[in-house]
Short mmCIF file of C-alpha atoms in Angstrom, two decimals:
data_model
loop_
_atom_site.label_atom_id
_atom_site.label_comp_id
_atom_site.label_asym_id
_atom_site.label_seq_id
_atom_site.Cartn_x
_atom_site.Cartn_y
_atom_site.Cartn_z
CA UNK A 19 -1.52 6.80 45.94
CA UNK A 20 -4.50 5.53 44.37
CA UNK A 21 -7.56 5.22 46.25
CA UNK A 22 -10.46 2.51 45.69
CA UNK A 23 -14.18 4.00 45.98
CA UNK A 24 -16.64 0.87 47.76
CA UNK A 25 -19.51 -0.15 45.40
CA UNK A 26 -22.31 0.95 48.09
CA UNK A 27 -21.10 4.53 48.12
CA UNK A 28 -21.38 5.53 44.61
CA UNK A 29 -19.03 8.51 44.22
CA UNK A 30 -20.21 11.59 42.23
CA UNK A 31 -17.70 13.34 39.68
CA UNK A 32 -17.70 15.33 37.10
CA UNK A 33 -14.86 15.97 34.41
CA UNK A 34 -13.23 19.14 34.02
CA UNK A 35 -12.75 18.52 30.56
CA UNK A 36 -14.98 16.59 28.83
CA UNK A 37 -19.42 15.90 29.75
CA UNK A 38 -18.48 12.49 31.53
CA UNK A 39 -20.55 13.02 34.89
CA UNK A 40 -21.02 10.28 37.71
CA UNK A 41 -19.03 7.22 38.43
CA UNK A 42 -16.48 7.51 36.30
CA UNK A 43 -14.88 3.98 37.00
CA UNK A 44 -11.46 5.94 37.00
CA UNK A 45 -10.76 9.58 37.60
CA UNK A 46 -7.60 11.95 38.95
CA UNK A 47 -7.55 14.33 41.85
CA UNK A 48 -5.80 16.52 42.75
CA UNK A 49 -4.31 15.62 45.75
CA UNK A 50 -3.66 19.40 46.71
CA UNK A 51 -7.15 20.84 45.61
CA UNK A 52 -9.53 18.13 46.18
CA UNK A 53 -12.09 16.68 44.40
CA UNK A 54 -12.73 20.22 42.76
CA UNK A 55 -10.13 19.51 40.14
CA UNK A 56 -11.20 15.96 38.88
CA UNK A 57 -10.51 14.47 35.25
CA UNK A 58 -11.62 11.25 33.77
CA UNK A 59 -9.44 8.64 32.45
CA UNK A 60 -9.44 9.72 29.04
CA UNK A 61 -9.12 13.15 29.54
CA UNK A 62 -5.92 12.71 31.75
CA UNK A 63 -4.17 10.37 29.46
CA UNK A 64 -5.03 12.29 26.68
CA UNK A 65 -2.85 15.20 28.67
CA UNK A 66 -5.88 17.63 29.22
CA UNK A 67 -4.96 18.35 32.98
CA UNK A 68 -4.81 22.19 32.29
CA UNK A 69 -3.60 24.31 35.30
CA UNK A 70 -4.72 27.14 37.24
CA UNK A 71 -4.74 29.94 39.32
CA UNK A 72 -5.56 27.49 42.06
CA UNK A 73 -4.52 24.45 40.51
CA UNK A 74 -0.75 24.23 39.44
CA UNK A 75 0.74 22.01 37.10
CA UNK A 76 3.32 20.87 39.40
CA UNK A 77 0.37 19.14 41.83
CA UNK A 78 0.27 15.30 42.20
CA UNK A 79 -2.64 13.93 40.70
CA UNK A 80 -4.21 10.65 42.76
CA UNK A 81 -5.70 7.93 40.80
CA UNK A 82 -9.15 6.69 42.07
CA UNK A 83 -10.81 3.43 40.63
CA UNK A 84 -14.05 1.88 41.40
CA UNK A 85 -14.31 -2.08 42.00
CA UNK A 86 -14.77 -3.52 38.33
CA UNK A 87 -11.67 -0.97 37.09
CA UNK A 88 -9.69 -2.25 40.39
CA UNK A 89 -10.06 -5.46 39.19
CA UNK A 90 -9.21 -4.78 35.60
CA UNK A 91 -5.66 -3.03 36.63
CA UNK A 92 -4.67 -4.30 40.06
CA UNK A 93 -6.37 -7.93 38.80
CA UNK A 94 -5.39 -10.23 42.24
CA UNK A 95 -3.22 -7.74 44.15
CA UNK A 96 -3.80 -6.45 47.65
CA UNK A 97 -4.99 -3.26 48.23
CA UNK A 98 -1.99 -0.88 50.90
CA UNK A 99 -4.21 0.90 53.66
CA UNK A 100 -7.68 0.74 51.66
CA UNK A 101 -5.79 1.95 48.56
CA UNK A 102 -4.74 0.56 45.31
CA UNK A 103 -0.82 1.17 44.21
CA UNK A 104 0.12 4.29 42.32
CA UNK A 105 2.73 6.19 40.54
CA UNK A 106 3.71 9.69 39.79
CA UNK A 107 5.02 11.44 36.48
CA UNK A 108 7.68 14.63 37.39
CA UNK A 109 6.24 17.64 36.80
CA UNK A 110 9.57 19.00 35.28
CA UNK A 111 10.77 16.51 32.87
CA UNK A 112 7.71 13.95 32.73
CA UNK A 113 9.44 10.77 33.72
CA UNK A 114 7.11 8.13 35.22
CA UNK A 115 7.10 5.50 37.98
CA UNK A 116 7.85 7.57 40.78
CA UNK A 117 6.13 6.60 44.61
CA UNK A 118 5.89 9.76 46.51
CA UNK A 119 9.54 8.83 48.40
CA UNK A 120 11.51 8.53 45.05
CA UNK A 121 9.61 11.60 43.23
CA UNK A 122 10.81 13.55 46.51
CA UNK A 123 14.33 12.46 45.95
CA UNK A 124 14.48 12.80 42.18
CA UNK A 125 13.45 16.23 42.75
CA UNK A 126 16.01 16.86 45.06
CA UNK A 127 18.62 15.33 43.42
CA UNK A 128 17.87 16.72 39.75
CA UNK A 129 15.59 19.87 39.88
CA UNK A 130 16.44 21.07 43.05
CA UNK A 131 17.46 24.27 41.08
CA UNK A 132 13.75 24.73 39.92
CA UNK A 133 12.21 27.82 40.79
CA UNK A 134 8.95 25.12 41.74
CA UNK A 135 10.82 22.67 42.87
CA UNK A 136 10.22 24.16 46.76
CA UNK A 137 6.42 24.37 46.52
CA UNK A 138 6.34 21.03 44.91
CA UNK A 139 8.72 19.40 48.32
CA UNK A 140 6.77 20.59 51.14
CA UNK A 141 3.46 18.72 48.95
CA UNK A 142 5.52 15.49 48.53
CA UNK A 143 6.57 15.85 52.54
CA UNK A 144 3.08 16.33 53.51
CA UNK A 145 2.12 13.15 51.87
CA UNK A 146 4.57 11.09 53.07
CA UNK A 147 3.89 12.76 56.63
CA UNK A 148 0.62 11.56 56.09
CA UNK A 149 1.60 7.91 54.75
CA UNK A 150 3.99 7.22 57.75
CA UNK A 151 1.00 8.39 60.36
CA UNK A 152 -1.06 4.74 60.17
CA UNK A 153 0.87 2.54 57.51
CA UNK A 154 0.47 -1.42 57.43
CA UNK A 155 3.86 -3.10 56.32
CA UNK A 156 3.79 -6.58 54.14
CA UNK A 157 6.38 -8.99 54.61
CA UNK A 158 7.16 -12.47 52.84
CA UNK A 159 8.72 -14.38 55.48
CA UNK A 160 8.85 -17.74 54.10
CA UNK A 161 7.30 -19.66 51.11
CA UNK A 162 3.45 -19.45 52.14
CA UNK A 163 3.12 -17.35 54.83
CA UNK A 164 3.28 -13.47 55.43
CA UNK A 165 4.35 -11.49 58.08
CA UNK A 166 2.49 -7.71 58.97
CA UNK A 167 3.92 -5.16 60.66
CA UNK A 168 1.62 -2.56 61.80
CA UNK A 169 2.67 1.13 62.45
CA UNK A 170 0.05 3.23 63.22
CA UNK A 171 2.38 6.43 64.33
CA UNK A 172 6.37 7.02 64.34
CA UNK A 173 7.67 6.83 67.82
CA UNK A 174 7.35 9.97 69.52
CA UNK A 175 10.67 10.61 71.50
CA UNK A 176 11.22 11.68 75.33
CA UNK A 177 7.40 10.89 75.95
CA UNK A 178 7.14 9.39 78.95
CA UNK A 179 5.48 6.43 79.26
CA UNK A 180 2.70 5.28 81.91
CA UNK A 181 3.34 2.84 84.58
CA UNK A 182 1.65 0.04 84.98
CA UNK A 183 -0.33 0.42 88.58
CA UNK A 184 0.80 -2.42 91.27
CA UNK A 185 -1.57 -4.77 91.96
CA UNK A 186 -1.56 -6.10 95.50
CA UNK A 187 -0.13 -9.58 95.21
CA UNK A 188 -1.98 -12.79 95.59
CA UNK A 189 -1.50 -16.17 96.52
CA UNK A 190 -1.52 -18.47 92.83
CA UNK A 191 -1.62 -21.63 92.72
CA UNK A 192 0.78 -23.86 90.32
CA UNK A 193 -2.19 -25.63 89.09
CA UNK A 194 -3.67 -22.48 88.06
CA UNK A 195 -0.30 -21.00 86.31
CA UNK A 196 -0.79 -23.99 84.32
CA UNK A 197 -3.90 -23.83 83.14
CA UNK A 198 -3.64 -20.10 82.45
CA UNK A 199 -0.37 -21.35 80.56
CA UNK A 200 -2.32 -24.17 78.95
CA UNK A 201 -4.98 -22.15 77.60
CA UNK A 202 -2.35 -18.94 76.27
CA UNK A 203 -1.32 -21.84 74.25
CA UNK A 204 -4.43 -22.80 73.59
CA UNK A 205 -5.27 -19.11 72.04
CA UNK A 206 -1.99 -18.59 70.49
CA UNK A 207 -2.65 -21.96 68.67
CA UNK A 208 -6.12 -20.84 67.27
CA UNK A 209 -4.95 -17.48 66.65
CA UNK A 210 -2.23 -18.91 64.72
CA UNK A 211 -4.65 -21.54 62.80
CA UNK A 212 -7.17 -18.65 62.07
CA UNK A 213 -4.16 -16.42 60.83
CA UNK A 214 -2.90 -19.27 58.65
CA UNK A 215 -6.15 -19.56 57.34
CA UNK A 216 -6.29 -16.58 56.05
CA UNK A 217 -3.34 -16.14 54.60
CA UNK A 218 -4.07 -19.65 52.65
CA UNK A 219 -7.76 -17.69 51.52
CA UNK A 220 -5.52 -14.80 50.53
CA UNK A 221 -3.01 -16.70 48.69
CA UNK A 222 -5.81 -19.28 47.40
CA UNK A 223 -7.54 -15.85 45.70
CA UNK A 224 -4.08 -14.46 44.51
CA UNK A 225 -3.26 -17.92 42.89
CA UNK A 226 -6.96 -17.38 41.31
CA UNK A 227 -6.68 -14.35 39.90
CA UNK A 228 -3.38 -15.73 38.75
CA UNK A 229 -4.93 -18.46 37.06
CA UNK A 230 -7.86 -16.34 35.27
CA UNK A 231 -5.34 -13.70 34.62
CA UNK A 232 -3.53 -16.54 32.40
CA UNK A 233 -6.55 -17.85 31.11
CA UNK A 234 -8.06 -14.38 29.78
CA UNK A 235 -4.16 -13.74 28.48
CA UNK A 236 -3.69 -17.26 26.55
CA UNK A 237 -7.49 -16.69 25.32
CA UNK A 238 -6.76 -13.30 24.11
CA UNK A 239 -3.54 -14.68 22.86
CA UNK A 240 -5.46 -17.76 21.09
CA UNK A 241 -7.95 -15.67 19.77
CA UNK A 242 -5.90 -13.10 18.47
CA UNK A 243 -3.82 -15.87 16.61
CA UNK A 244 -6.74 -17.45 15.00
CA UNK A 245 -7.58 -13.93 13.99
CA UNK A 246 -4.15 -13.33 12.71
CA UNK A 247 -4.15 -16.76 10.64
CA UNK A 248 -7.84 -16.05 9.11
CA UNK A 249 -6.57 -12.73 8.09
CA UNK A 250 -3.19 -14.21 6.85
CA UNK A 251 -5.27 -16.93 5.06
CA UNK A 252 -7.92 -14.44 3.72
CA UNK A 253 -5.07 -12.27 2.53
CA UNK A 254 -3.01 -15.09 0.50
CA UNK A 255 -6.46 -16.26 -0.46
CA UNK A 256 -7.10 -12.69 -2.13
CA UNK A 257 -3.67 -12.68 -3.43
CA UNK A 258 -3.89 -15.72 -4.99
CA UNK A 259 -7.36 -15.05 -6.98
CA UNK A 260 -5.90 -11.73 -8.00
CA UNK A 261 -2.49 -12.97 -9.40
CA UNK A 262 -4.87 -15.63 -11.34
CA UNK A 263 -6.95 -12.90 -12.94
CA UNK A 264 -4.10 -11.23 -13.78
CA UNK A 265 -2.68 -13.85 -15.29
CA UNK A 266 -6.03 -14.90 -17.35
CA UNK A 267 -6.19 -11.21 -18.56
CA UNK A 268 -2.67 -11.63 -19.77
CA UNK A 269 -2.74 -14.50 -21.40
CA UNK A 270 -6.24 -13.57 -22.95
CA UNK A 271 -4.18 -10.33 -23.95
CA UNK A 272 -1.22 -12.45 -25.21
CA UNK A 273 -3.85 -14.56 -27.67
CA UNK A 274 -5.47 -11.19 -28.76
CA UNK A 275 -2.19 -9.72 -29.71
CA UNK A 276 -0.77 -13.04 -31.39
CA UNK A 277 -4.33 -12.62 -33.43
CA UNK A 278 -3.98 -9.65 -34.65
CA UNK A 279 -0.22 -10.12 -35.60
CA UNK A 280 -1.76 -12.91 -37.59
CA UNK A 281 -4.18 -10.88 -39.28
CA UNK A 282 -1.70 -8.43 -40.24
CA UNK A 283 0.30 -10.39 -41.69
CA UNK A 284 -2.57 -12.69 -43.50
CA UNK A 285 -3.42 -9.21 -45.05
CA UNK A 286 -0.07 -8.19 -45.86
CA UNK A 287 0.39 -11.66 -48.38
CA UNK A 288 -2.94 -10.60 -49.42
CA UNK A 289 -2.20 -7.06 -50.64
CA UNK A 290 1.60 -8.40 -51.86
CA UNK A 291 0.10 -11.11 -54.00
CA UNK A 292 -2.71 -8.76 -55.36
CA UNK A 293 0.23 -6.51 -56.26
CA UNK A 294 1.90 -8.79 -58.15
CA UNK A 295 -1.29 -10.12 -60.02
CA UNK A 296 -1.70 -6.17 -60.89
CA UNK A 297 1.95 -5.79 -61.89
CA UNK A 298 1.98 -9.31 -64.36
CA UNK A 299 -1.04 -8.36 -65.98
CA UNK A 300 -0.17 -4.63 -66.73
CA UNK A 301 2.99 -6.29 -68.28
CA UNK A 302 0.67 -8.37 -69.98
CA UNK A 303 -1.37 -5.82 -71.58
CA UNK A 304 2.00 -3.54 -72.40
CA UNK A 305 3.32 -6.46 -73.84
CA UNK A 306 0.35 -7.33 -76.04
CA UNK A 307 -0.62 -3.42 -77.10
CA UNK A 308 3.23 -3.12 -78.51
CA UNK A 309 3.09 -6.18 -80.46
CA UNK A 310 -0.49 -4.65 -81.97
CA UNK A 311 0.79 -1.23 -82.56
CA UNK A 312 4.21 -3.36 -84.10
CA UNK A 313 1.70 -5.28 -86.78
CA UNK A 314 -0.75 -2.54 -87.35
CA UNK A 315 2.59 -0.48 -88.24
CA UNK A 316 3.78 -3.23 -90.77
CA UNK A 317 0.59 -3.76 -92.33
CA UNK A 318 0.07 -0.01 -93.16
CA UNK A 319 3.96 -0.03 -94.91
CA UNK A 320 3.24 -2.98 -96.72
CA UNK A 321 -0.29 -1.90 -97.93
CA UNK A 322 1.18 1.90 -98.63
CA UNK A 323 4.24 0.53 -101.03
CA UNK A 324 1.76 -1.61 -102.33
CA UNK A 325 -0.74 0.47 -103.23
CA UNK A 326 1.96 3.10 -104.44
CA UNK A 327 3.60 0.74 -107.14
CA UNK A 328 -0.08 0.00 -108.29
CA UNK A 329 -0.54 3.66 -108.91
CA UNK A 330 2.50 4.14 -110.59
CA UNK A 331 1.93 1.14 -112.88
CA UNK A 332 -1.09 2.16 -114.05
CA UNK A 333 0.02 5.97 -114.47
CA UNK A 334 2.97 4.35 -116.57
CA UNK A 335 0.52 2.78 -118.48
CA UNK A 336 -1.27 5.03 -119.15
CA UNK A 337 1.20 7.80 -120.15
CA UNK A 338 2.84 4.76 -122.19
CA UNK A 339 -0.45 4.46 -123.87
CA UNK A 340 -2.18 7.68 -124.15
CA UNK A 341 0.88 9.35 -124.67
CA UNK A 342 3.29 7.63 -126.71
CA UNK A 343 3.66 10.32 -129.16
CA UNK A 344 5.23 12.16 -125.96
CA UNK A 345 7.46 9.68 -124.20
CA UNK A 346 10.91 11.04 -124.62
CA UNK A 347 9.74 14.42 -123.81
CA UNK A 348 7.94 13.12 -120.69
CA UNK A 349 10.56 10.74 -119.81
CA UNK A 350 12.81 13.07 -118.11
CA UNK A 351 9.72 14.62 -116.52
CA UNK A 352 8.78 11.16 -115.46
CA UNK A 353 12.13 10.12 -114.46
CA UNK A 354 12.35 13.33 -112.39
CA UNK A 355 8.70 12.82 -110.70
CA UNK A 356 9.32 9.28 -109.88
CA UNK A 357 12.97 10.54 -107.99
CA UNK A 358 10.52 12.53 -106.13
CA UNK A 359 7.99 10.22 -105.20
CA UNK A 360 11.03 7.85 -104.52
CA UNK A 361 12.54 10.49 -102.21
CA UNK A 362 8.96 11.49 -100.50
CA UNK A 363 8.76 7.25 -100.06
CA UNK A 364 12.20 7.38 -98.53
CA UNK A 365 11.43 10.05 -95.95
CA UNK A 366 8.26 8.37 -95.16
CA UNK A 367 9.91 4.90 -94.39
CA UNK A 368 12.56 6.89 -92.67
CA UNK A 369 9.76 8.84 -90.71
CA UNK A 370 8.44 5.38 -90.02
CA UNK A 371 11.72 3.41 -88.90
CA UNK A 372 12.17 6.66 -86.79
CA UNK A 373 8.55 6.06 -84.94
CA UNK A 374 9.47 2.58 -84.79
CA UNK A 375 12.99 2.86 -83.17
CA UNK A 376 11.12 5.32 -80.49
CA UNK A 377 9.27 2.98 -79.48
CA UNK A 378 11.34 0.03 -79.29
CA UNK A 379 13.10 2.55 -77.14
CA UNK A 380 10.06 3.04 -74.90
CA UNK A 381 9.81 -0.47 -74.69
CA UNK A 382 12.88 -0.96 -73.98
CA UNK A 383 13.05 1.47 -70.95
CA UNK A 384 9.43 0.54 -69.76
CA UNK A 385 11.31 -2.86 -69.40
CA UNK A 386 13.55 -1.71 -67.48
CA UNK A 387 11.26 0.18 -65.04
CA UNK A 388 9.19 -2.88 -64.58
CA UNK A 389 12.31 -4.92 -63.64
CA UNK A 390 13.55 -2.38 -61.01
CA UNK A 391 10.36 -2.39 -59.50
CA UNK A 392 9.56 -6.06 -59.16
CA UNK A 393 12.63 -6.23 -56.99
CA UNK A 394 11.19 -3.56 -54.93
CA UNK A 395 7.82 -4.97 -54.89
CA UNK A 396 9.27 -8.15 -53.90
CA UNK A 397 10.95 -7.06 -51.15
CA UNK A 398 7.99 -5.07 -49.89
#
């Protein structure tokens, strides 16, 4: 059961587990050891209900709430004999939603082997013992009204029961019976009209605390939508401005690289071009130093011979004239030195056409090189 503390008699608790002291809007109790084994709210559904030597962990707790926490969990419901509506967890395999009758029958029917199971009975028969000793029954007999049936003990049996004493009869009238009739009718009416009346303030509060129960529900509901939706919005919102910087710093990444692939290649036609300005005017200047060395060689063979023949003339001439007396002996000696100086001219021309062929040769392969490597150049 759970039990409902009045609002003028301020309760005193204290926690077993944790500093909460004083009305603790709603506690546990052991319904075996009292009071002296009393957890908050918290505590309890946190699982800190820690047995003792005194205190087992097979004992019923009792749920206890003040008004405000009555009307937060039992919002519009009627209270049973002072007390709110409860439910017990087994002790054995922690199922909930037991009253005290079906806990005592699950035990019976699926621990009864339990070495606790005994000690944990006789509790649950005490209670109900206790429940059946003044209980107040609610019926729904029709739509809008309620029937109560009130059992304050279960019938005792072979009690004998008192006689009424006999009253010496009297002479009634019939006028009399009637108005004795007239006015039980009378008070069964207005007990009937106040009962009705009643049960229409009872039902006009349930249908109340019906209504506000909706209302608080479809304003949590509403309000937790809206929530929802501003989240939802701020989230897409976020979303949104993130995929756009993203994108910006892509696309400012994209120009960057397109830039730079630009620039490369701007300074790779730079560097090719200067390459091939290099390469035509080193062929150029080859070109221009072998036609030099070409006519510097041909003017020194033609000034050489020329110069030579001069000489000889004029050593003719003279031997012809000086020596005339002399000229046959000499002219074998003459005819032999100019075979020499003929021979000495050969080998120098020969020395000369030699130089010249090597580098008509060099030319001819420096060519070459240049022509392989303006292909490779090119293609560079």
């Amino acid at each position: 059961m759970s039990s409902l503390t009045d609002a003028t008699k301020m309760h005193v608790a204290k926690c077993l587990s944790c500093p909460a002291k004083g009305n603790l809007g709603r506690r546990y109790e052991c319904i075996v050891c009292g009071d002296s084994v009393t957890y908050c709210g918290d505590c309890y559904d946190e699982g800190k209900n820690v047995p003792s030597e005194k205190h087992k962990y097979y004992h019923p707790m009792k749920a206890i709430y003040n008004r405000d926490f009555f009307e937060l969990y039992f919002l519009g419901e009627e209270m049973v004999n002072g007390e709110a509506p409860q439910s017990y967890k087994c002790a054995f395999c922690d199922e909930l939603g037991f009253t005290a009758e079906e806990l005592q029958l699950h035990v019976v029917e699926k621990h009864s082997g339990h070495c606790d199971a005994p000690k944990l009975l006789d509790i649950l028969e005490q209670m109900n013992e206790q429940k059946k000793s003044t209980e107040i029954r609610c019926q729904e007999k029709s739509r809008g009204g309620l029937s109560y049936e009130v059992i304050l003990a279960e019938p005792a049996p072979n009690v004998a029961v008192p006689k009424r004493p006999v009253t010496p009869g009297k002479n009634v009238s019939v006028e009399e019976i009637e108005q004795k009739l007239k006015a039980a009718e009378e008070r069964r009416i207005s007990l009937e009209a106040r009962k009705m009346a009643e049960i229409s303030i009872k039902l006009a509060k349930v249908e109340e605390a019906t209504r506000k129960k909706d209302e608080i529900t479809n304003e949590f509901i509403t309000q937790t939508k809206e929530q929802l939706e501003t989240k939802m919005e701020t989230h897409v919102e976020k979303r949104e401005a993130i995929i756009s910087d993203m994108k910006e710093k892509l696309k400012i990444h994209a120009q960057e690289i397109e830039k730079t692939r630009e620039t490369l290649e701007q300074q790779k036609a730079n560097e090719q071009k200067a390459i091939e300005e290099k390469l035509k005017t080193a062929q150029a200047l080859r070109d221009e130093n072998i036609k030099k060395m070409l006519n510097r060689l041909k003017e020194h063979n033609t000034i050489k011979i020329a110069e030579i023949k001069t000489q000889n003339n004029q050593l003719e001439n003279q031997k012809l004239e000086e020596k005339a007396r002399i000229i046959e002996n000499k002219l074998y000696t003459a005819e032999q030195n100019r075979e020499k100086e003929l021979l000495k001219k050969i080998e120098k021309a020969q020395k000369l056409e030699r130089r010249a062929e090597v580098v008509r040769q060099n030319k001819a392969q420096t060519q070459d090189m240049e022509g392989q490597q303006s292909p490779i150049a090119s293609s560079g």
